[in-house]
mmCIF file of C-alpha atoms in Angstrom:
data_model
loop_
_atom_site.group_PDB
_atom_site.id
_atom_site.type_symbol
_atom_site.label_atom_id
_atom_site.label_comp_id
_atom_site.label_asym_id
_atom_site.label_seq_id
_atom_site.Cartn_x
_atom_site.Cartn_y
_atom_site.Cartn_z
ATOM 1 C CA UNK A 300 90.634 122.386 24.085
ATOM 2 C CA UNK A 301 91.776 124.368 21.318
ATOM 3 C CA UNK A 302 92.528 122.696 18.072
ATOM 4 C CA UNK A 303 95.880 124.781 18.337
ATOM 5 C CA UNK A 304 96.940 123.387 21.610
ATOM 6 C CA UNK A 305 96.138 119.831 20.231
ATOM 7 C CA UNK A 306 98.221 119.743 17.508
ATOM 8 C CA UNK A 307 101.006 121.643 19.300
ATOM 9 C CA UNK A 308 100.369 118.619 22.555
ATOM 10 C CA UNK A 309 100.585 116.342 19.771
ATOM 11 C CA UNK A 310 103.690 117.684 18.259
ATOM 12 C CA UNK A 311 105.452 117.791 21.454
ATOM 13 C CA UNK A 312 104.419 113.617 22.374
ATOM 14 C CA UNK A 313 105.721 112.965 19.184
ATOM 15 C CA UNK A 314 109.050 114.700 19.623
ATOM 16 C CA UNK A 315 109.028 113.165 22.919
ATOM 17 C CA UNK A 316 108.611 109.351 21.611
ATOM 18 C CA UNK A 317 110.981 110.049 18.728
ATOM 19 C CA UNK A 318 113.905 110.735 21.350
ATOM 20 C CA UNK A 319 112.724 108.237 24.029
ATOM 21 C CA UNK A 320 112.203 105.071 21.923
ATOM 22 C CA UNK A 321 115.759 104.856 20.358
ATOM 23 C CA UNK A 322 117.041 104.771 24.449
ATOM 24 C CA UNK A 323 113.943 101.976 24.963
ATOM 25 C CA UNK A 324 115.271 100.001 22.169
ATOM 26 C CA UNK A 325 118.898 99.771 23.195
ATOM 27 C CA UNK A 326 117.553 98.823 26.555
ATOM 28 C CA UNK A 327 115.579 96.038 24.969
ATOM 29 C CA UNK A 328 118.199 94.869 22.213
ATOM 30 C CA UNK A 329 120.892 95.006 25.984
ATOM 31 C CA UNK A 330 118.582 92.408 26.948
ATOM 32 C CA UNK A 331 118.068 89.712 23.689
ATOM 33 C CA UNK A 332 119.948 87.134 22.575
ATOM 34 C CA UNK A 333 121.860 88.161 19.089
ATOM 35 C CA UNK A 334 119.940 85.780 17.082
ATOM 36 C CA UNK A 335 116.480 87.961 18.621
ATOM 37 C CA UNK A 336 118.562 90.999 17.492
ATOM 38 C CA UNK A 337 119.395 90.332 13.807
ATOM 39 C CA UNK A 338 115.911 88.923 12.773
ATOM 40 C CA UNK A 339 114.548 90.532 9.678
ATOM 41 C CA UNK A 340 111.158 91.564 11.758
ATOM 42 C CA UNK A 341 111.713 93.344 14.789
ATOM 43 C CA UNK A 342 110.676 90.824 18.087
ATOM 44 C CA UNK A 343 109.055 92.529 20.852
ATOM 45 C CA UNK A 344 108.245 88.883 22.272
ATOM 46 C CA UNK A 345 111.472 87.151 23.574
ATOM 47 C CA UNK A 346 113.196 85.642 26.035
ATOM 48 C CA UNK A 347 115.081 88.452 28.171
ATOM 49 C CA UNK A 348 119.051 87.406 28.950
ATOM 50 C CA UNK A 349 121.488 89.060 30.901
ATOM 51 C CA UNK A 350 124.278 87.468 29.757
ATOM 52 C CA UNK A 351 125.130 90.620 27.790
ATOM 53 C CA UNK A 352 124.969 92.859 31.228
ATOM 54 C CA UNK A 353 126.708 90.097 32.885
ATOM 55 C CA UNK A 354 129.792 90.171 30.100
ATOM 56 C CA UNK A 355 129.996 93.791 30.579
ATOM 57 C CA UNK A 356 130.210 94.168 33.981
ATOM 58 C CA UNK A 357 132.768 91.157 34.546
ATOM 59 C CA UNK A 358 135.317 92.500 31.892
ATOM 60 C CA UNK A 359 137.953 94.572 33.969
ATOM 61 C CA UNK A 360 138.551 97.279 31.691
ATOM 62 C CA UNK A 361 135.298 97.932 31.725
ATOM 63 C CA UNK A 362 135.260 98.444 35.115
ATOM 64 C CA UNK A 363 138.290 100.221 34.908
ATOM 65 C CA UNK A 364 137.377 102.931 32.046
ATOM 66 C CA UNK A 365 134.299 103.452 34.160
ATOM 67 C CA UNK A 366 136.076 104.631 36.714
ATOM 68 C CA UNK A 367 138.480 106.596 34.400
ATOM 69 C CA UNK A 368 135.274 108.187 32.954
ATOM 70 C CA UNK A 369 134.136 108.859 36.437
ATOM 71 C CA UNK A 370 137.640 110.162 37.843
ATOM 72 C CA UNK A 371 138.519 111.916 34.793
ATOM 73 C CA UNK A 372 134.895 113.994 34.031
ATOM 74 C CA UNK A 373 134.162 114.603 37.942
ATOM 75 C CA UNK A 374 137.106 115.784 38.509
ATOM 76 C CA UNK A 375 137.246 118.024 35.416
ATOM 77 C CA UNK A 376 133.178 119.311 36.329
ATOM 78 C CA UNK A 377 134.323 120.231 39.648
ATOM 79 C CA UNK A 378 137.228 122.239 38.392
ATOM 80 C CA UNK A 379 135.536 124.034 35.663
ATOM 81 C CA UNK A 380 132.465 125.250 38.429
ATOM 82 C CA UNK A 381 135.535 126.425 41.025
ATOM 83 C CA UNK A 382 137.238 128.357 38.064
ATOM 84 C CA UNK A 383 134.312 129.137 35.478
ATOM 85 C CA UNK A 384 131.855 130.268 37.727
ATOM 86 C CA UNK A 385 133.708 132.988 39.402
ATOM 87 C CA UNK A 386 135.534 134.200 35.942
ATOM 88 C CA UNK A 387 132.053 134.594 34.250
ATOM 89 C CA UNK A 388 130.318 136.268 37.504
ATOM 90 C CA UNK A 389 133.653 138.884 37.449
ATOM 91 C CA UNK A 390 132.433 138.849 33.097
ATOM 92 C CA UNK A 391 129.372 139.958 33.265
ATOM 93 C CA UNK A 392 129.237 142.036 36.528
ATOM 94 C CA UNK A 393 132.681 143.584 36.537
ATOM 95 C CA UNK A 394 132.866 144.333 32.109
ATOM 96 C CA UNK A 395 135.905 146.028 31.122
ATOM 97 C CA UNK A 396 137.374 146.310 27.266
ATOM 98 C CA UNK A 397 138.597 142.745 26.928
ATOM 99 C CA UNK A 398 135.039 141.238 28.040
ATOM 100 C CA UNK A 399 134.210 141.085 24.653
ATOM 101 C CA UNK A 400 137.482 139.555 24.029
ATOM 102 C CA UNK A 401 137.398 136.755 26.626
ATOM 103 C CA UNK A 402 133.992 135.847 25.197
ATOM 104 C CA UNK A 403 134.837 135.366 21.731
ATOM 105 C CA UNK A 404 138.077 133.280 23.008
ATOM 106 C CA UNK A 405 135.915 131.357 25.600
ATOM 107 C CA UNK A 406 133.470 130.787 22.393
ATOM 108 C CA UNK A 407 136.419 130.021 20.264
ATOM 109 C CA UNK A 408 137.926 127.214 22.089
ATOM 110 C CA UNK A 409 134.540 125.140 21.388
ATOM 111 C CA UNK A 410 134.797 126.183 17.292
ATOM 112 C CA UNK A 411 138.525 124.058 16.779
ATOM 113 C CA UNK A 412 138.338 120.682 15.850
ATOM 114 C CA UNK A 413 139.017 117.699 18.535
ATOM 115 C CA UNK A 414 141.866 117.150 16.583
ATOM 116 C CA UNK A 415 143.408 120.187 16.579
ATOM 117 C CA UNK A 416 143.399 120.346 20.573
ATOM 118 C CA UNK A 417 144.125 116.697 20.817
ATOM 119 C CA UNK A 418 147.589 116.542 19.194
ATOM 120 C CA UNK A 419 149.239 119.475 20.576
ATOM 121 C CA UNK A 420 147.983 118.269 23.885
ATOM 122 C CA UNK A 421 149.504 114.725 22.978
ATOM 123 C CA UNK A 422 152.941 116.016 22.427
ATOM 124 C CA UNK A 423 153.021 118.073 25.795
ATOM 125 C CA UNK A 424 152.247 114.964 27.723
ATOM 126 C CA UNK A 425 154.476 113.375 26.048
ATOM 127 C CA UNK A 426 157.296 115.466 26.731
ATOM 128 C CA UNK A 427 156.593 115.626 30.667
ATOM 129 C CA UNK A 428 155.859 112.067 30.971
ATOM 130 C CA UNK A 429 151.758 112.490 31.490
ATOM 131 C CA UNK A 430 150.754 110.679 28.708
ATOM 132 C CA UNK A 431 148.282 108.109 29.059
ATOM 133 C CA UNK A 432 147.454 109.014 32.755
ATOM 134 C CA UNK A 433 144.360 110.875 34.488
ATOM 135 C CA UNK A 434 146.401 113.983 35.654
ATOM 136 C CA UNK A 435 146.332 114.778 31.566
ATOM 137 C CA UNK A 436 143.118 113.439 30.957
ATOM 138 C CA UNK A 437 141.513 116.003 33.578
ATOM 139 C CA UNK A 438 143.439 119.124 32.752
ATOM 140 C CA UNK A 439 142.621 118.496 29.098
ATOM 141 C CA UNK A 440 139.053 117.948 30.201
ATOM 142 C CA UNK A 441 139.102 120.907 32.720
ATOM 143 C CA UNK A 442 140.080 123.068 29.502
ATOM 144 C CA UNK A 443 136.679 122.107 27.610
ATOM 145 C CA UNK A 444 134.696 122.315 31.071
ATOM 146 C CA UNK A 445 135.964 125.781 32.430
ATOM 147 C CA UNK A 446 135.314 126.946 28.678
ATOM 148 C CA UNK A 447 131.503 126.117 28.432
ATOM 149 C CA UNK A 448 131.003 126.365 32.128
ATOM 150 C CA UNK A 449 131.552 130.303 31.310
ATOM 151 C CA UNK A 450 130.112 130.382 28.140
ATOM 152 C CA UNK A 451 126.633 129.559 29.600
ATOM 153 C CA UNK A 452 127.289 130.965 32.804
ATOM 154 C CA UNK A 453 127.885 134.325 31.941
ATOM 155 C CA UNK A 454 124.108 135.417 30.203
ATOM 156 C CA UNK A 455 122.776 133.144 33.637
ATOM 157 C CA UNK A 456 124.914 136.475 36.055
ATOM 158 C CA UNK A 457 123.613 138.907 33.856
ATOM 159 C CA UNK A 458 120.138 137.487 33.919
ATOM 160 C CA UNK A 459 120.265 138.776 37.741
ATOM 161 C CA UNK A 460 118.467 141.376 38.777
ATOM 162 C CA UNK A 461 121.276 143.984 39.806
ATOM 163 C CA UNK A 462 118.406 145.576 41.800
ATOM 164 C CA UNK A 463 119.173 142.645 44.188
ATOM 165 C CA UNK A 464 123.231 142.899 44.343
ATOM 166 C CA UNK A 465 123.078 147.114 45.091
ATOM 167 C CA UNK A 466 120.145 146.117 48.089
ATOM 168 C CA UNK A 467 122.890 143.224 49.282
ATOM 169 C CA UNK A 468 125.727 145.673 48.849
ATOM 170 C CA UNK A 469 123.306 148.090 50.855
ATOM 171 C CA UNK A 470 122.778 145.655 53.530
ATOM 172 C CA UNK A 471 126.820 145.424 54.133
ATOM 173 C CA UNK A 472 127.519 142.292 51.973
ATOM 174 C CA UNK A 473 130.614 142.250 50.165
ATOM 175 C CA UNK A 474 131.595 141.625 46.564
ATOM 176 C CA UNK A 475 131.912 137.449 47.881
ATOM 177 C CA UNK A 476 128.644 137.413 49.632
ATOM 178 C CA UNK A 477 126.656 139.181 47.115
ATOM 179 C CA UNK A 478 128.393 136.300 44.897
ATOM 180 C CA UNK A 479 127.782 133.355 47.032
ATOM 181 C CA UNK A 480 124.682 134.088 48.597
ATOM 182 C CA UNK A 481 122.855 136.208 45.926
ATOM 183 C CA UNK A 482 123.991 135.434 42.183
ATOM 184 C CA UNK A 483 124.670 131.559 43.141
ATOM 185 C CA UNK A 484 121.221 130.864 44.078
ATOM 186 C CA UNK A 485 119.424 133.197 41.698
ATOM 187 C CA UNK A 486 121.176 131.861 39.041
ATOM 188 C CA UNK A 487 121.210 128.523 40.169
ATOM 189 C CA UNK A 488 118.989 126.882 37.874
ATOM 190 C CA UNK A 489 120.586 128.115 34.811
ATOM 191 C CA UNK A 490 124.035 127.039 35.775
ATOM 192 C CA UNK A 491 123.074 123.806 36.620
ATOM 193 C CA UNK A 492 122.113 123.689 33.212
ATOM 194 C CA UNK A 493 126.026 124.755 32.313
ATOM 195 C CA UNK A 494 127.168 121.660 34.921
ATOM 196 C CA UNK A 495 124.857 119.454 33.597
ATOM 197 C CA UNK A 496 125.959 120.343 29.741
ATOM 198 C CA UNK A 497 129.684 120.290 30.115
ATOM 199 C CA UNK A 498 129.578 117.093 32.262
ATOM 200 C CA UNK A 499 127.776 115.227 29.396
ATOM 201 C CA UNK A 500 129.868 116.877 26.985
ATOM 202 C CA UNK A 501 133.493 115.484 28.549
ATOM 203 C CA UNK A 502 131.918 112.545 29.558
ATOM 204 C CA UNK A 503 131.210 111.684 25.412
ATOM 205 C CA UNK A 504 134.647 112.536 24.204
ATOM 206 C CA UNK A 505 136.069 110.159 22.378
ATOM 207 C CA UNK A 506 138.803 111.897 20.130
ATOM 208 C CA UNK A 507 140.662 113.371 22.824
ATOM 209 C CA UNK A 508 140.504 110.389 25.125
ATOM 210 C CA UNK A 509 141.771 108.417 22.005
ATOM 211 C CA UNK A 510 144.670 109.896 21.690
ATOM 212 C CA UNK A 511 145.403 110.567 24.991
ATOM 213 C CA UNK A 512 145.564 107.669 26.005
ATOM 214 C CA UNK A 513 146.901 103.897 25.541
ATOM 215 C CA UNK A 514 145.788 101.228 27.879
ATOM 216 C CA UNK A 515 145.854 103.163 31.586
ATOM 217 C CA UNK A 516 143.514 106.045 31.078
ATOM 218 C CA UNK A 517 141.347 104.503 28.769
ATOM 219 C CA UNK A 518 137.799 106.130 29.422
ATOM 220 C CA UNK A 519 134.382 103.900 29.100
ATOM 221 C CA UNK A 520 133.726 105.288 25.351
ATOM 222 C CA UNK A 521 137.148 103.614 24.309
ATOM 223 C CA UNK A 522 136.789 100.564 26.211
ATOM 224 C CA UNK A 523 133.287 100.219 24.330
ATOM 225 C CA UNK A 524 133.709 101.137 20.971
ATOM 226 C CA UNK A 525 136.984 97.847 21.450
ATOM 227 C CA UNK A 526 133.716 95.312 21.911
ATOM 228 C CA UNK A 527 132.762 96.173 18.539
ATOM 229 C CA UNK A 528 134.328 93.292 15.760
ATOM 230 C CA UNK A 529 134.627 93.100 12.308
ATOM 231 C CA UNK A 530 132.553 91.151 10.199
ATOM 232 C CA UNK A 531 129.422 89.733 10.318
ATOM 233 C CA UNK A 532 129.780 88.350 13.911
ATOM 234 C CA UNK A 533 129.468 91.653 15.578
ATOM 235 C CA UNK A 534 127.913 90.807 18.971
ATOM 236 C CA UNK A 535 125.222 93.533 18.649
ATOM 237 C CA UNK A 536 123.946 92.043 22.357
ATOM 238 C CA UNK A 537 126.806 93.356 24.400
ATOM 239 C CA UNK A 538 127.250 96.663 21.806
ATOM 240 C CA UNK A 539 123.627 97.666 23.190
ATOM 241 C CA UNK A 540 124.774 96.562 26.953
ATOM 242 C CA UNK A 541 127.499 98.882 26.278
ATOM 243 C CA UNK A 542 125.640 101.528 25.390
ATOM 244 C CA UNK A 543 123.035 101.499 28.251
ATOM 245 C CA UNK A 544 126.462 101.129 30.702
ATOM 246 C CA UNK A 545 127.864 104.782 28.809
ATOM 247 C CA UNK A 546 124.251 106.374 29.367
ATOM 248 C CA UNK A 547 123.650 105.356 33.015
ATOM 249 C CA UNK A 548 125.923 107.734 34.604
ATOM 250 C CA UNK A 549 124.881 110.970 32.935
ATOM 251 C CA UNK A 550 121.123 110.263 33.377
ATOM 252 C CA UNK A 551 122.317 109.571 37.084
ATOM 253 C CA UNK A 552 123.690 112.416 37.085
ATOM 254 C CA UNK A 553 121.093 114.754 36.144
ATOM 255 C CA UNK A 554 118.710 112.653 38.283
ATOM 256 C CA UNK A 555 120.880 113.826 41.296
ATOM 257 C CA UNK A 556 121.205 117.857 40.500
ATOM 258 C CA UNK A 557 117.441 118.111 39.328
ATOM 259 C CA UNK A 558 116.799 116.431 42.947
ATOM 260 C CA UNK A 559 119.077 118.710 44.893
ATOM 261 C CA UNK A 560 117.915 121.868 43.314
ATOM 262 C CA UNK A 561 114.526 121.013 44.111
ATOM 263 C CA UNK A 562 115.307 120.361 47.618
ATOM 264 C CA UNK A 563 117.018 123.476 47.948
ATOM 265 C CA UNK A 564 114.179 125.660 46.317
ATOM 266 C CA UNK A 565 111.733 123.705 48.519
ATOM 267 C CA UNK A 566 113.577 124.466 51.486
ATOM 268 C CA UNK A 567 113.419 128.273 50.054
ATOM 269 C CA UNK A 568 109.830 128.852 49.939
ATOM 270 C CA UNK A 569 109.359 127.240 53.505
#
C-alpha cells in the first residue's frame, strides 16, 4: 500500500473516532452513577445503572415533547417533500427569469437569524389563537423544511441526465411521469440526502420551539435542556440520558431511509 493511501486511511479513522467517541461517551456517562461521572480521572470501569434511562422515560413531559418532536418534525418533513420537491423539479427543469430569484430567496430564508423568524411568527399565533400548539409549530417548521428541501433539491434535478426526460417524453410520458418515474428515482439518493438534512435540522431547533411555545407544544430539546439545574448539583447522569433520548430518533431515522433506498435500488438491478 502506498504511503499516500496510509496516511490519507489514517486521516480518515481519525476523523472517524474524533466524531464517534463524543456519541460513545454520552452513551457511557447515560449509564454511570453521578459520583462515576464527576471523578477527576475518567472511569471506564464501573458499575452500569439505568436509573438515569429509567428517570427519563417515566417523566411525562418527556414523553410528551417526544411526541411533539415527532408530530411536529414528521409532519413538517412530509410537507416540505410534497411542496419542495415539485417547486425545485419545476426550478431547475422549467427556468424562467425569477429562477435566479427564487433561489437567492429560498437561500435567504436560511441566512436570518432564529430570532428574527421566531418573533414575528410569535405574534401571528398569538393573534389567531395558535400559540403554543402543533398546528404553529409545523407550519413554522414546514417554512424551514420546504426551504432547504429545495435548496438541495434543485442541483439533485439538474444533476439528471435530460437525455433521459426527452427519451421518456419520446416514449409518451408526460411532464408528471417523467417527474415521478424518472427524476424521483434518479435523483433519489441525493434528495434523501435533502430529507435526511432538513429532518435533523427541525428536529434540533430550539429557538423557535422556545418561543413558540409554553407548556403544550413543548418539543424534546425544551423538555431536556429543563433537567439541567443550577449549581453544583447538576445531575450530569440524566443530562447524558437526555441526550442519547434527543439523538435516537434521527439516527433511527436515517437507519430507516438508508435501508429503504437500498431495497429499492436492489430491487432495481434485479
Amino acid at each position: 500500500m502506498k504511503p499516500g493511501r496510509l496516511i490519507g486511511k489514517a486521516i480518515l479513522a481519525l476523523a472517524g473516532f474524533l466524531a464517534v467517541f463524543p456519541l460513545l461517551w454520552t452513551a457511557l456517562n447515560a449509564l454511570k452513577n453521578n459520583v462515576d461521572i464527576i471523578t477527576r480521572v475518567p472511569r471506564l470501569v464501573f458499575t452500569p445503572t439505568s436509573a438515569n434511562i429509567s428517570y427519563i422515560l417515566g417523566r411525562d413531559s418527556v414523553l410528551t415533547g417526544l411526541y411533539n418532536s415527532v408530530v411536529a418534525c414528521g409532519s413538517a418533513v412530509l410537507i416540505g417533500v410534497v411542496l419542495g420537491l415539485p417547486a425545485a423539479y419545476a426550478v431547475a427543469r422549467y427556468p424562467n427569469r425569477w429562477a435566479g430569484d427564487i433561489q437567492f430567496f429560498v437561500l435567504s430564508l436560511r441566512f436570518l437569524p432564529p430570532v428574527a423568524v421566531a418573533i414575528p411568527l410569535m405574534v401571528i399565533w398569538l393573534q389567531v389563537g395558535l400559540y403554543d400548539t402543533l398546528p404553529a409549530l409545523i407550519i413554522t417548521y414546514s417554512l424551514l423544511t420546504i426551504s432547504v428541501i429545495m435548496w438541495l433539491a434543485i442541483p439533485a434535478f439538474q444533476g439528471v441526465p435530460k437525455e433521459i426526460e426527452e427519451a421518456a417524453f419520446v416514449d409518451g410520458y408526460g411532464a408528471y411521469s417523467v417527474f415521478w418515474r424518472i427524476a424521483l428515482p434518479v435523483a433519489a439518493r441525493s434528495l434523501a440526502g435533502a430529507v435526511a438534512f432538513s429532518f435533523v435540522l427541525v428536529w434540533n431547533e430550539f429557538l423557535i420551539a422556545l418561543m413558540l411555545s409554553s407548556s403544550n407544544a413543548k418539543t424534546l430539546p425544551i423538555v431536556a435542556s429543563e433537567l439541567s439545574q443550577q449549581g453544583m448539583n447538576v445531575p450530569w447522569g440524566i443530562l447524558n440520558a437526555s441526550v442519547v433520548l434527543l439523538s435516537l430518533p434521527p439516527l433511527l431515522f436515517l437507519g430507516v431511509l438508508s435501508g429503504f433506498l437500498n431495497s429499492v435500488f436492489r430491487q432495481k438491478k434485479t
